[in-house]
mmCIF file of C-alpha atoms in Angstrom:
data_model
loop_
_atom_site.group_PDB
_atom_site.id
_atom_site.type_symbol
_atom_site.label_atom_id
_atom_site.label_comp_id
_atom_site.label_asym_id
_atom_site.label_seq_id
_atom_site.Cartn_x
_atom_site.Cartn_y
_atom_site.Cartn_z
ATOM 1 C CA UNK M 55 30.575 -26.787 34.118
ATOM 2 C CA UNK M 56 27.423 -25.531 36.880
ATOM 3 C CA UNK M 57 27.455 -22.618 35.432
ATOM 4 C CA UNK M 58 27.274 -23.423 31.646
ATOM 5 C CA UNK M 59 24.250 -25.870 32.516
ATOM 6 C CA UNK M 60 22.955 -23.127 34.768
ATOM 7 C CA UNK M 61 23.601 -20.201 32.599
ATOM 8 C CA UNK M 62 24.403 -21.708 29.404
ATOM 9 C CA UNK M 63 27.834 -21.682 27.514
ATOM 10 C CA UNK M 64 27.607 -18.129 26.320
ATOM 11 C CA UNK M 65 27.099 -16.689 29.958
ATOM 12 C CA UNK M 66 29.395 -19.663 31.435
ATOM 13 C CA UNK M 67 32.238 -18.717 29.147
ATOM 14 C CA UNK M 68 31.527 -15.192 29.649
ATOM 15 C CA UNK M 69 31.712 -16.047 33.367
ATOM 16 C CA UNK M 70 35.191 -18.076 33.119
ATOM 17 C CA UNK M 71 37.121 -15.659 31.226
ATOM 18 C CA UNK M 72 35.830 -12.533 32.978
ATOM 19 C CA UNK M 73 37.536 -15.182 36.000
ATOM 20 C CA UNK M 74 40.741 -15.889 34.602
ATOM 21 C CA UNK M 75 41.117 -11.625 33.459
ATOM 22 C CA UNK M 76 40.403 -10.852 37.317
ATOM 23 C CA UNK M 77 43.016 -13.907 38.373
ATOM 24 C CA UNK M 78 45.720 -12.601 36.306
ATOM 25 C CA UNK M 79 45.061 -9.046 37.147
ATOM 26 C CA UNK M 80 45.407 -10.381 40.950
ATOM 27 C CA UNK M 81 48.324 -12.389 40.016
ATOM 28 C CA UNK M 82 50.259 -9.193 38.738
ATOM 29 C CA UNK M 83 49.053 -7.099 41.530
ATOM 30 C CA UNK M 84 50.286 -9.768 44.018
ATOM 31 C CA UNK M 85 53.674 -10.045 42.196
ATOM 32 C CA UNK M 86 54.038 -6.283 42.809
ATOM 33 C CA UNK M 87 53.211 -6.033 46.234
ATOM 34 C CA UNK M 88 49.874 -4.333 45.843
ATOM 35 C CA UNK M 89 48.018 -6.757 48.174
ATOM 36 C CA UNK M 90 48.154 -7.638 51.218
ATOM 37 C CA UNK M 91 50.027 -11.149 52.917
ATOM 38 C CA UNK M 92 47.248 -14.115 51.754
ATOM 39 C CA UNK M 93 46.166 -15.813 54.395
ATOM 40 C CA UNK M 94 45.563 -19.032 52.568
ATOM 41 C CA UNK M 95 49.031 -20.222 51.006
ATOM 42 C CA UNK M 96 49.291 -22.612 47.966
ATOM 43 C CA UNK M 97 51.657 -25.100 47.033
ATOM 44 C CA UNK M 98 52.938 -25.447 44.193
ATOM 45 C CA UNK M 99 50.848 -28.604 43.634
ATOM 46 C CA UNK M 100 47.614 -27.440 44.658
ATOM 47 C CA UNK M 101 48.687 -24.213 42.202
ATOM 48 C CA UNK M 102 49.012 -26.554 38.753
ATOM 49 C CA UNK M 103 45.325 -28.775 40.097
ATOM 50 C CA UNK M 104 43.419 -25.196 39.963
ATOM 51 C CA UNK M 105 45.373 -24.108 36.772
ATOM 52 C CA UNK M 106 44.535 -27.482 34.931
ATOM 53 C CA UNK M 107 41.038 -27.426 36.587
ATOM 54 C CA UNK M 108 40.643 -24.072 34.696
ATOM 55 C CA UNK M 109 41.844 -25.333 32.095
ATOM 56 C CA UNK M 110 39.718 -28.339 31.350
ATOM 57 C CA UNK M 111 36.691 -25.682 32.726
ATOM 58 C CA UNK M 112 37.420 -23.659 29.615
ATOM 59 C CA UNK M 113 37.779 -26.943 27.214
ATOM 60 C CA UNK M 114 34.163 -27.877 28.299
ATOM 61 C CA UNK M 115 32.686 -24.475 28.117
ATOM 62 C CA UNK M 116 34.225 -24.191 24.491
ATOM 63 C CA UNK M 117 32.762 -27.341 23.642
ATOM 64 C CA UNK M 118 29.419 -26.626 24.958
ATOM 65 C CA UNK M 119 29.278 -23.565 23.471
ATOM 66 C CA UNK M 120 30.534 -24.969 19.635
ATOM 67 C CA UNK M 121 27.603 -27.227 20.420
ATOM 68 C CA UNK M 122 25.127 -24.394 20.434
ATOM 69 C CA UNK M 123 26.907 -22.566 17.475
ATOM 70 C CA UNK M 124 26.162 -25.881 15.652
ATOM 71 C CA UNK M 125 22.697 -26.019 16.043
ATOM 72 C CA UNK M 126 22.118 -22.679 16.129
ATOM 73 C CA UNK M 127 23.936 -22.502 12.623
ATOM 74 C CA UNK M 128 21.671 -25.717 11.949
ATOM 75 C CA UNK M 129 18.311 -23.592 12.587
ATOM 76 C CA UNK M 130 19.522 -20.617 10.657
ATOM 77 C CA UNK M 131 19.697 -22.707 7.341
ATOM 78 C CA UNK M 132 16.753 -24.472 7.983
ATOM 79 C CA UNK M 133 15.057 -21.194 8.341
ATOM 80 C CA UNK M 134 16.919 -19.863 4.717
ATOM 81 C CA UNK M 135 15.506 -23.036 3.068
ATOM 82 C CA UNK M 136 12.176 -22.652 4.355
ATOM 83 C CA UNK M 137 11.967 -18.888 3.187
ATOM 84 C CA UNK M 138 13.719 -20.015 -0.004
ATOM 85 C CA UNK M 139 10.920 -22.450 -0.984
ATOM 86 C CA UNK M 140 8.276 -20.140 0.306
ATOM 87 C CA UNK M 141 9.600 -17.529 -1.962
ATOM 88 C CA UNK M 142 9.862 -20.118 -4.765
ATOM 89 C CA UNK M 143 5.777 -20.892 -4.442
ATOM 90 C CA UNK M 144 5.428 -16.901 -3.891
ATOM 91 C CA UNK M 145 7.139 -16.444 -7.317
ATOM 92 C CA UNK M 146 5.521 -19.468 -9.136
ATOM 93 C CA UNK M 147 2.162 -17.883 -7.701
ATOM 94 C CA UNK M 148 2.813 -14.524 -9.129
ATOM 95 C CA UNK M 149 3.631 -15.818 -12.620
ATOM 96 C CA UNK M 150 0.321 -18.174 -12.481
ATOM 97 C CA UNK M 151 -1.431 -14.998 -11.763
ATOM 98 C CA UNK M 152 -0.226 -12.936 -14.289
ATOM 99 C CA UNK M 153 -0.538 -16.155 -16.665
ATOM 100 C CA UNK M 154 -4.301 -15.988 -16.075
ATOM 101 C CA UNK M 155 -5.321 -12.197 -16.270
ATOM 102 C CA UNK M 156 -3.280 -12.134 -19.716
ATOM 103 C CA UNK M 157 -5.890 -15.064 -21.017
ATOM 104 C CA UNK M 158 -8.754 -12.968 -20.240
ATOM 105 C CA UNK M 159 -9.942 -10.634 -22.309
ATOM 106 C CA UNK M 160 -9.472 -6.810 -21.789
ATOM 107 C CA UNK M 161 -8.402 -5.589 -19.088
ATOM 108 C CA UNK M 162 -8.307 -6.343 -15.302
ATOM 109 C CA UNK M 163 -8.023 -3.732 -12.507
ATOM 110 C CA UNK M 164 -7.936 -3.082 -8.554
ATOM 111 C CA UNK M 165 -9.144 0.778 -8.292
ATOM 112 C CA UNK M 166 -9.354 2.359 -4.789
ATOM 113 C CA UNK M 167 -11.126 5.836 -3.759
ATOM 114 C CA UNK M 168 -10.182 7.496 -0.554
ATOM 115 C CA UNK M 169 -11.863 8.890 1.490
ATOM 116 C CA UNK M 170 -10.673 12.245 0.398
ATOM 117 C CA UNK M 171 -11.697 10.942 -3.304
ATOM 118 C CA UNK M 172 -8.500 10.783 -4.472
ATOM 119 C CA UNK M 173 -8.450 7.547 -6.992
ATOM 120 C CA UNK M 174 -5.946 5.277 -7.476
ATOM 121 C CA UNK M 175 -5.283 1.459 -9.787
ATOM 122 C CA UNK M 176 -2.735 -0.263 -7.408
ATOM 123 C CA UNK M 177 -2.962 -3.031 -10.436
ATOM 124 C CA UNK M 178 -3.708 -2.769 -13.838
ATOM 125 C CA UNK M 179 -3.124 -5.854 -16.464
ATOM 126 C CA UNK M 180 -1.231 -5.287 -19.778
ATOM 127 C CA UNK M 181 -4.587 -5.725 -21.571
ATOM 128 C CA UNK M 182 -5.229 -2.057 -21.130
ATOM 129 C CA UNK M 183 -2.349 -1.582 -23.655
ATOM 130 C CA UNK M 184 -4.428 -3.182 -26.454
ATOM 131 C CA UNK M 185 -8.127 -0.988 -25.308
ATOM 132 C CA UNK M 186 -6.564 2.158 -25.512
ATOM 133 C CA UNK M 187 -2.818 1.882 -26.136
ATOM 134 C CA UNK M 188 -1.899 3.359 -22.966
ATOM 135 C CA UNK M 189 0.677 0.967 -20.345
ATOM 136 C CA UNK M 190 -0.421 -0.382 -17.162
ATOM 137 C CA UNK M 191 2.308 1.330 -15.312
ATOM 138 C CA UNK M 192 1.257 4.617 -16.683
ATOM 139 C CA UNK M 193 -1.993 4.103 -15.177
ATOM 140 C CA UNK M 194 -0.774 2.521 -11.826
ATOM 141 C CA UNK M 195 1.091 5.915 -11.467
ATOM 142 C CA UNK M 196 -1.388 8.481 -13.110
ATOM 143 C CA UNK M 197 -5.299 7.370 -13.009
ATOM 144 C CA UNK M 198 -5.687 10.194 -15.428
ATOM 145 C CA UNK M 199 -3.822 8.680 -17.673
ATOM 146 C CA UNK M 200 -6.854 6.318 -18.696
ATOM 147 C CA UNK M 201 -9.440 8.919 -17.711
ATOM 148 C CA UNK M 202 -7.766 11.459 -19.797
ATOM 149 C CA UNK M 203 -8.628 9.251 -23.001
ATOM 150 C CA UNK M 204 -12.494 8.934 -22.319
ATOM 151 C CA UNK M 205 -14.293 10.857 -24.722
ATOM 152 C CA UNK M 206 -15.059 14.616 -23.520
ATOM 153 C CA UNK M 207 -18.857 14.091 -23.527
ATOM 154 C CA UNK M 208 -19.216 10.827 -21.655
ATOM 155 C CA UNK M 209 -16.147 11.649 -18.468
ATOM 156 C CA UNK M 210 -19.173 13.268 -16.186
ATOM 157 C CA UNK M 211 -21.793 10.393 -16.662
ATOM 158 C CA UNK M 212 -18.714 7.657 -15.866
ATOM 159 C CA UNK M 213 -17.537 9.673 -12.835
ATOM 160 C CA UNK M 214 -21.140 10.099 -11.627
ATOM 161 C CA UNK M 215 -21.753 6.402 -12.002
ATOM 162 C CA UNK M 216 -18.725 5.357 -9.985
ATOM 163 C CA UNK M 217 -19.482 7.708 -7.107
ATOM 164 C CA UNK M 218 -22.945 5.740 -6.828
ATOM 165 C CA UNK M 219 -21.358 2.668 -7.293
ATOM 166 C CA UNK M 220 -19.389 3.371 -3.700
ATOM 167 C CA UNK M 221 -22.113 5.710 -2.237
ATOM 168 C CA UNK M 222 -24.746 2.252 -2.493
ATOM 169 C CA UNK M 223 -21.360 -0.972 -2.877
ATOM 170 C CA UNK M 224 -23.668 -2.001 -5.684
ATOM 171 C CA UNK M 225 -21.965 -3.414 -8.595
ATOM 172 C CA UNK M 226 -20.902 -1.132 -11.325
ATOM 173 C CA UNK M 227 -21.914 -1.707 -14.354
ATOM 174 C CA UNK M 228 -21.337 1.183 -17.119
ATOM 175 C CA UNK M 229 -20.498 1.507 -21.542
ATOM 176 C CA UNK M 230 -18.202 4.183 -22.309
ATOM 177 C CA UNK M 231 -16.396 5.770 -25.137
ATOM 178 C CA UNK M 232 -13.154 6.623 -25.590
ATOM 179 C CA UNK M 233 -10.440 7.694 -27.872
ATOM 180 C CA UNK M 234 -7.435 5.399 -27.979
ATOM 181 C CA UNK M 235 -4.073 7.035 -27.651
ATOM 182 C CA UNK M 236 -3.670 6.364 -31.367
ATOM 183 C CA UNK M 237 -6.825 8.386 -31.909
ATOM 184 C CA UNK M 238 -9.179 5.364 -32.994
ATOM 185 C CA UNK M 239 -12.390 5.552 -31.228
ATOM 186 C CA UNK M 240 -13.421 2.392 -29.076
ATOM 187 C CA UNK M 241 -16.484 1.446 -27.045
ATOM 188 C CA UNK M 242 -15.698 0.000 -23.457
ATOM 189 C CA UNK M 243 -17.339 -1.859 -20.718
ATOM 190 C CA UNK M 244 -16.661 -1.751 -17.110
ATOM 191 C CA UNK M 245 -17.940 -4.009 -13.922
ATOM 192 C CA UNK M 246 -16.703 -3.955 -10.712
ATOM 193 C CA UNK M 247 -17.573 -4.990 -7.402
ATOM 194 C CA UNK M 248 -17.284 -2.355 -4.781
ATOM 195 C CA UNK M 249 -16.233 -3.242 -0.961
ATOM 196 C CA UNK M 250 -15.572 -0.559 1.707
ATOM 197 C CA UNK M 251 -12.104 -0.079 3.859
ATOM 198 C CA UNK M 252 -11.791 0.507 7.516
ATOM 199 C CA UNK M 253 -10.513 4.038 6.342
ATOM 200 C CA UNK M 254 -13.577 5.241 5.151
ATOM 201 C CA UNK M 255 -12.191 4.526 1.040
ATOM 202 C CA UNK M 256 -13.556 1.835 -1.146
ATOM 203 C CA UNK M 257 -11.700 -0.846 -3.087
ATOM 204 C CA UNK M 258 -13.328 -2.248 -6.525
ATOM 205 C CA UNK M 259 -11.607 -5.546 -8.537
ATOM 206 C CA UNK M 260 -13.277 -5.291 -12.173
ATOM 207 C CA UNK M 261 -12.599 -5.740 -15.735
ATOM 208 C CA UNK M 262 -13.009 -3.192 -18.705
ATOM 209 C CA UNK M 263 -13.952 -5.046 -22.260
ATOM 210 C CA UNK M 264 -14.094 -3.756 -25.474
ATOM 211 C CA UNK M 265 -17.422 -4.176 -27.140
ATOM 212 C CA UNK M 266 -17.118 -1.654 -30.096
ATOM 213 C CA UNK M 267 -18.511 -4.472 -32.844
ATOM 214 C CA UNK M 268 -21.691 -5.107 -30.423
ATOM 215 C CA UNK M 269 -22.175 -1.516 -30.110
ATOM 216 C CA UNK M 270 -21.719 -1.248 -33.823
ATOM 217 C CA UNK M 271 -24.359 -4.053 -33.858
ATOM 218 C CA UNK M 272 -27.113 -2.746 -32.113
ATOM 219 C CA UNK M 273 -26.842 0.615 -33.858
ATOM 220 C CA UNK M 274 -27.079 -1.142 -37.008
ATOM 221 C CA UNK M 275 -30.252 -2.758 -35.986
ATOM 222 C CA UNK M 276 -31.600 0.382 -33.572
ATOM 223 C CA UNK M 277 -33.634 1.281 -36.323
ATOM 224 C CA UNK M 278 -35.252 -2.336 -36.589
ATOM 225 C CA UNK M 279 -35.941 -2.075 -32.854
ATOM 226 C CA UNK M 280 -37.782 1.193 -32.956
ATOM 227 C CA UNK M 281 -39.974 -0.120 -35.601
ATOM 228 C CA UNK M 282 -41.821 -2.724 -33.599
ATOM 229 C CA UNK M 283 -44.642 -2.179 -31.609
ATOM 230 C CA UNK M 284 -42.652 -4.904 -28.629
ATOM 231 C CA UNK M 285 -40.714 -3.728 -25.884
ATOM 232 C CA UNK M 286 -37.601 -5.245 -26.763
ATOM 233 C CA UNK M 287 -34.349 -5.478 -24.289
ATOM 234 C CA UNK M 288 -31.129 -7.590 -24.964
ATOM 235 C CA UNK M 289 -28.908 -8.696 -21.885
ATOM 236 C CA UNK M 290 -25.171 -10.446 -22.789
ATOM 237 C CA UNK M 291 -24.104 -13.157 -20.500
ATOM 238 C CA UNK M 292 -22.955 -11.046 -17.672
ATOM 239 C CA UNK M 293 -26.008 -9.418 -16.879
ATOM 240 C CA UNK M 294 -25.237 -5.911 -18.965
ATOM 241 C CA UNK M 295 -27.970 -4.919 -21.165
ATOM 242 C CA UNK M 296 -26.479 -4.302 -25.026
ATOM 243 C CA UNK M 297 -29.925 -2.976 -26.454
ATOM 244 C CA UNK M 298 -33.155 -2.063 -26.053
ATOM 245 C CA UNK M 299 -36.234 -0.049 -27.400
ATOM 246 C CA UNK M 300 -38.299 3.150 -26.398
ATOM 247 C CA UNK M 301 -40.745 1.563 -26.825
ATOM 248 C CA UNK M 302 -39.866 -1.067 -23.552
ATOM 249 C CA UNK M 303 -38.404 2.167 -21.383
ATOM 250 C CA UNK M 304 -41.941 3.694 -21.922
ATOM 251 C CA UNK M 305 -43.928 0.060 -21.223
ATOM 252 C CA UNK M 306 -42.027 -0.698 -18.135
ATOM 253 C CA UNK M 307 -41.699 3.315 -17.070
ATOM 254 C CA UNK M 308 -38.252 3.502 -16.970
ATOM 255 C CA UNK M 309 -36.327 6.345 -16.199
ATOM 256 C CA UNK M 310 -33.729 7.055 -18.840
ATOM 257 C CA UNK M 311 -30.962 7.199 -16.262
ATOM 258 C CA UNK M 312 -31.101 4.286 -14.949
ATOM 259 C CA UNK M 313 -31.968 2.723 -18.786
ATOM 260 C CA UNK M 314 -28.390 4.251 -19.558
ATOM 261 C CA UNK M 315 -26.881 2.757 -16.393
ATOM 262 C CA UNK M 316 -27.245 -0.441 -18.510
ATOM 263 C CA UNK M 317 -27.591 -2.864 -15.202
ATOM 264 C CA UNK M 318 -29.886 -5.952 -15.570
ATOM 265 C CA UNK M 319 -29.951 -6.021 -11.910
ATOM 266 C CA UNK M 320 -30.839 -2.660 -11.308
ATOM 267 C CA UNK M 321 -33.667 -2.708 -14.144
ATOM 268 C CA UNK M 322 -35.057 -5.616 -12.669
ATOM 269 C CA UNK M 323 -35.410 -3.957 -9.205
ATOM 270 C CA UNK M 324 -37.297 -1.358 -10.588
ATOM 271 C CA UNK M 325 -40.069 -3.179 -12.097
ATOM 272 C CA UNK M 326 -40.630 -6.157 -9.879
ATOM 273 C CA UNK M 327 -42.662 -3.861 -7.743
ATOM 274 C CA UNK M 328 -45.356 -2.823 -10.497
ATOM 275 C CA UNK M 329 -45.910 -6.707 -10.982
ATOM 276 C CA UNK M 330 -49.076 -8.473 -9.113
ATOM 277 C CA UNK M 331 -46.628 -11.936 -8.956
ATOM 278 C CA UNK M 332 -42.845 -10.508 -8.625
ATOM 279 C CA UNK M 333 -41.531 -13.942 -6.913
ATOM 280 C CA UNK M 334 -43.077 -15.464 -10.057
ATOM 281 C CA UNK M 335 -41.506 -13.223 -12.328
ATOM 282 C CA UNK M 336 -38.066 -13.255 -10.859
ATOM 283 C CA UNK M 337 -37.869 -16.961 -10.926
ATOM 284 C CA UNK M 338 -38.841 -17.544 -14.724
ATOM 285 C CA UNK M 339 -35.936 -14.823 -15.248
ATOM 286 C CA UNK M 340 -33.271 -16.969 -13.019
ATOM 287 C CA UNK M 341 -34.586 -19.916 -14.669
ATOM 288 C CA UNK M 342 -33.730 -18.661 -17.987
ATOM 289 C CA UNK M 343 -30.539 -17.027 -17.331
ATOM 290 C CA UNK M 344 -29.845 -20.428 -15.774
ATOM 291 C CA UNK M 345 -30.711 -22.516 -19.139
ATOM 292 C CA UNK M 346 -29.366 -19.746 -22.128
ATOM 293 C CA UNK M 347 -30.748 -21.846 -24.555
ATOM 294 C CA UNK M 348 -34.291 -22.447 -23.737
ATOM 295 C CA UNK M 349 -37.035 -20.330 -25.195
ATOM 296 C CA UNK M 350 -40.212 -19.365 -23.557
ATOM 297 C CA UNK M 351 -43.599 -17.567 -23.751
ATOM 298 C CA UNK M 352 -45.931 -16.389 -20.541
ATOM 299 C CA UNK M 353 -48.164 -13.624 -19.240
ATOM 300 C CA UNK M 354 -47.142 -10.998 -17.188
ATOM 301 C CA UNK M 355 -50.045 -9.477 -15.185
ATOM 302 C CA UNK M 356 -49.715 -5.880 -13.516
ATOM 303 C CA UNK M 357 -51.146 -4.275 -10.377
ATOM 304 C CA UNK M 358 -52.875 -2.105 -12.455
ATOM 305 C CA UNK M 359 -54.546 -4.711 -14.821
ATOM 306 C CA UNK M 360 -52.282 -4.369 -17.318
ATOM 307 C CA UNK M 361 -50.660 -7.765 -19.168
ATOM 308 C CA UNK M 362 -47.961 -8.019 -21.007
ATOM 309 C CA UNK M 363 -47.030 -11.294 -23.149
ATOM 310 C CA UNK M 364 -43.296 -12.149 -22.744
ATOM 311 C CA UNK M 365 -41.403 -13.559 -25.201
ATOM 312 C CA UNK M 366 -37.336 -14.615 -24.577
ATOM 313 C CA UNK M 367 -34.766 -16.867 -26.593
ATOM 314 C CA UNK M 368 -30.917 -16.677 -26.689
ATOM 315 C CA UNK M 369 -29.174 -14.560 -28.910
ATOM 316 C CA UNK M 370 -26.450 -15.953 -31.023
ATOM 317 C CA UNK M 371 -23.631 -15.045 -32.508
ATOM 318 C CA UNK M 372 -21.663 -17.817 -35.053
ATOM 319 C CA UNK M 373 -23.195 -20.227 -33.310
ATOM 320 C CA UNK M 374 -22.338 -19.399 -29.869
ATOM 321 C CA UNK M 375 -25.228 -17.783 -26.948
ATOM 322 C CA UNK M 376 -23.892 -14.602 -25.964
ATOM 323 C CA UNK M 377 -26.803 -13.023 -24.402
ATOM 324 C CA UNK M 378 -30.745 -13.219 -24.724
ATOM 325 C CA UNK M 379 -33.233 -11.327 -26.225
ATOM 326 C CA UNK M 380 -36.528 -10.518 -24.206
ATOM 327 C CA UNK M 381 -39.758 -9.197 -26.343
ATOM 328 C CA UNK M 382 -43.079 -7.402 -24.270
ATOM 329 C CA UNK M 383 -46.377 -7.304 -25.859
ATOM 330 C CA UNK M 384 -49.288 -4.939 -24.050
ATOM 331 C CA UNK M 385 -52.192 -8.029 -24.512
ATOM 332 C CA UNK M 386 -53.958 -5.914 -21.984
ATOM 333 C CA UNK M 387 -56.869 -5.324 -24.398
ATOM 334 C CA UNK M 388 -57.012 -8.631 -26.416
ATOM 335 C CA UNK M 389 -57.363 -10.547 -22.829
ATOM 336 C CA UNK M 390 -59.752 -8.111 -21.423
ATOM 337 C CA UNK M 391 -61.981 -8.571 -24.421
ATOM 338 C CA UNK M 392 -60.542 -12.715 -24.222
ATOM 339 C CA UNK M 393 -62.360 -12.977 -20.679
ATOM 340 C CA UNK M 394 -65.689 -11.064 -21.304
ATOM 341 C CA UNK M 395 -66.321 -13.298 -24.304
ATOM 342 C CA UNK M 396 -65.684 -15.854 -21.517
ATOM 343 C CA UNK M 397 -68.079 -14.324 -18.997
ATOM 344 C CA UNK M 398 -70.949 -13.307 -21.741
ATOM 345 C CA UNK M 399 -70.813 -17.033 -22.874
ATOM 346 C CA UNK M 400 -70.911 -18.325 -19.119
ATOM 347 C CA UNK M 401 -73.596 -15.883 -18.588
ATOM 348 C CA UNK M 402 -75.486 -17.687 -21.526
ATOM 349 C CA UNK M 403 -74.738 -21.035 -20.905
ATOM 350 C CA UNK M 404 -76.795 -20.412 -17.190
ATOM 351 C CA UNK M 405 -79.620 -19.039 -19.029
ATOM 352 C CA UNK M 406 -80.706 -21.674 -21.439
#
């Protein structure tokens, strides 16, 4: 009983039966004469008191140890009923998941470059079936599969503009065409956040959209646009510019790259820093994207004495803002001549 407190029942019983295997082997040896004359004798009294002693050692040492079976048995199925709900609320998880991408529109993606450049969509929703008829597995296996149906013309550009993507982890913003598996030719929309690995790789989650009727849209009315002497640009709702004039690229100076990148954010960057009042002009533009239903009207004035009249109001479709519409008038001359009207009729005013 010391010894299965001591040791615990597994050793203790261990212990007791190793005992009685040595006694017995003893027992037969001293029947046949293999040992030598004992020089302790037993009765046959004090014989049965060690057998039953034994005996009722064993008993407890069972017991003790069909204690610790019980509970350990007891642990053991608490442990399967605490991975069995965990698994449940893993599994419920999953389908709430999978519940939600399906309700958004398009597509949704994880997309990984190595740092050898080899690319890779660990996950790509079922929506990807309905932009360009290919199956998400298809593309979780082969990412060539999608970039294989990317029209000819436009694969360099959207390669180029990923690799800059990961070269600066700036969001990705970029309109592509491509030719659905079915051969009908679609306009799509990608935006991604970049974030780099330990490895060296980067991981992106995004979307892709399809926006052939807005593309279709704006070519329809690309001809009204270049007929107006305004700079005109048109942002949607997530930031990604849908339209625009060359007459605004040439007003603001902007490269044609980065006009084609079609990133509010980036555009923005770029001509904050020919303003005389950037913090001023960055905070009307946060202030609108933050109301998409107000209108306004100010002046923009330039390091170089230039001004520009702004004009921006939502765009609507059926109703609904989906973007907003931004309008640039050079005033430059008008208010030059405005203030030395002003200054000739000060100037006269002092005289009389």
């Amino acid at each position: 009983v010391g010894a299965g407190v001591l040791l615990g029942p597994r050793s203790a019983f261990g212990l007791a039966g190793a005992t009685i295997i040595v006694g017995i082997g003893l027992a037969i040896a001293d029947g046949r004469g293999w040992l030598p004359p004992p020089t302790i004798t037993h009765t046959r009294t004090s014989v049965a008191i060690i057998a039953v002693a034994a005996f009722v050692m064993l008993v407890l040492l069972m017991q003790l140890n069909a204690r610790e079976l019980r509970a350990a048995l007891g642990r053991a199925q608490r442990e399967l009923e605490e991975r069995r709900l965990a698994e449940g609320a893993l599994e419920a998880s999953r389908r709430e998941y999978e519940e939600l991408v399906a309700s958004v529109p398009g597509a949704v993606y994880e997309f990984r470059e190595g740092p050898d450049g080899r690319m890779s969509f660990p996950f790509m929703s079922e929506g990807i079936r309905d932009l360009v008829g290919v199956g998400a597995d298809e593309v979780e296996r082969d990412p060539d599969v999608l970039f294989g149906r990317v029209a000819p013309e436009a694969l360099d550009a959207l390669r180029e503009s990923i690799r800059a993507s990961h070269v600066a982890l700036v969001t990705w913003h970029h309109d592509f065409p491509v030719i659905t598996r079915e051969g009908v030719p679609r306009w799509l929309r990608g935006r991604s956040v970049p974030a780099a690995l330990p490895d060296g790789g980067v991981v992106c989650h995004g979307d892709l959209t399809d926006i052939t009727d807005q593309r279709q849209a704006v070519s329809l009315l690309q001809p009204a646009l270049e007929s107006t002497a305004d700079g005109i640009l048109v942002v949607d709702n997530g930031g990604a510019v849908t339209g625009f004039n060359k007459r605004f690229l040439t007003m603001w100076q902007i490269p044609s790259d980065l006009a084609e990148s079609r990133d509010d954010q980036r555009l923005l960057q770029f001509v904050v820093d020919q303003l005389a009042d950037p913090e001023a002009f960055l905070g009307k533009v946060r202030d609108l994207y933050a109301n998409p239903d107000a209108i306004s009207v100010d002046a923009l004035r330039f390091r170089d004495g230039r001004v520009f009249e702004r004009y921006s109001r939502p765009q609507r479709t059926e109703g609904r803002t989906v973007g907003r519409v931004w309008s640039f008038r050079n005033v430059t001359e008008s208010r030059l001549a405005a203030e030395e009207r002003r200054r000739l009729e000060l100037q006269l005013f002092e005289a009389q």
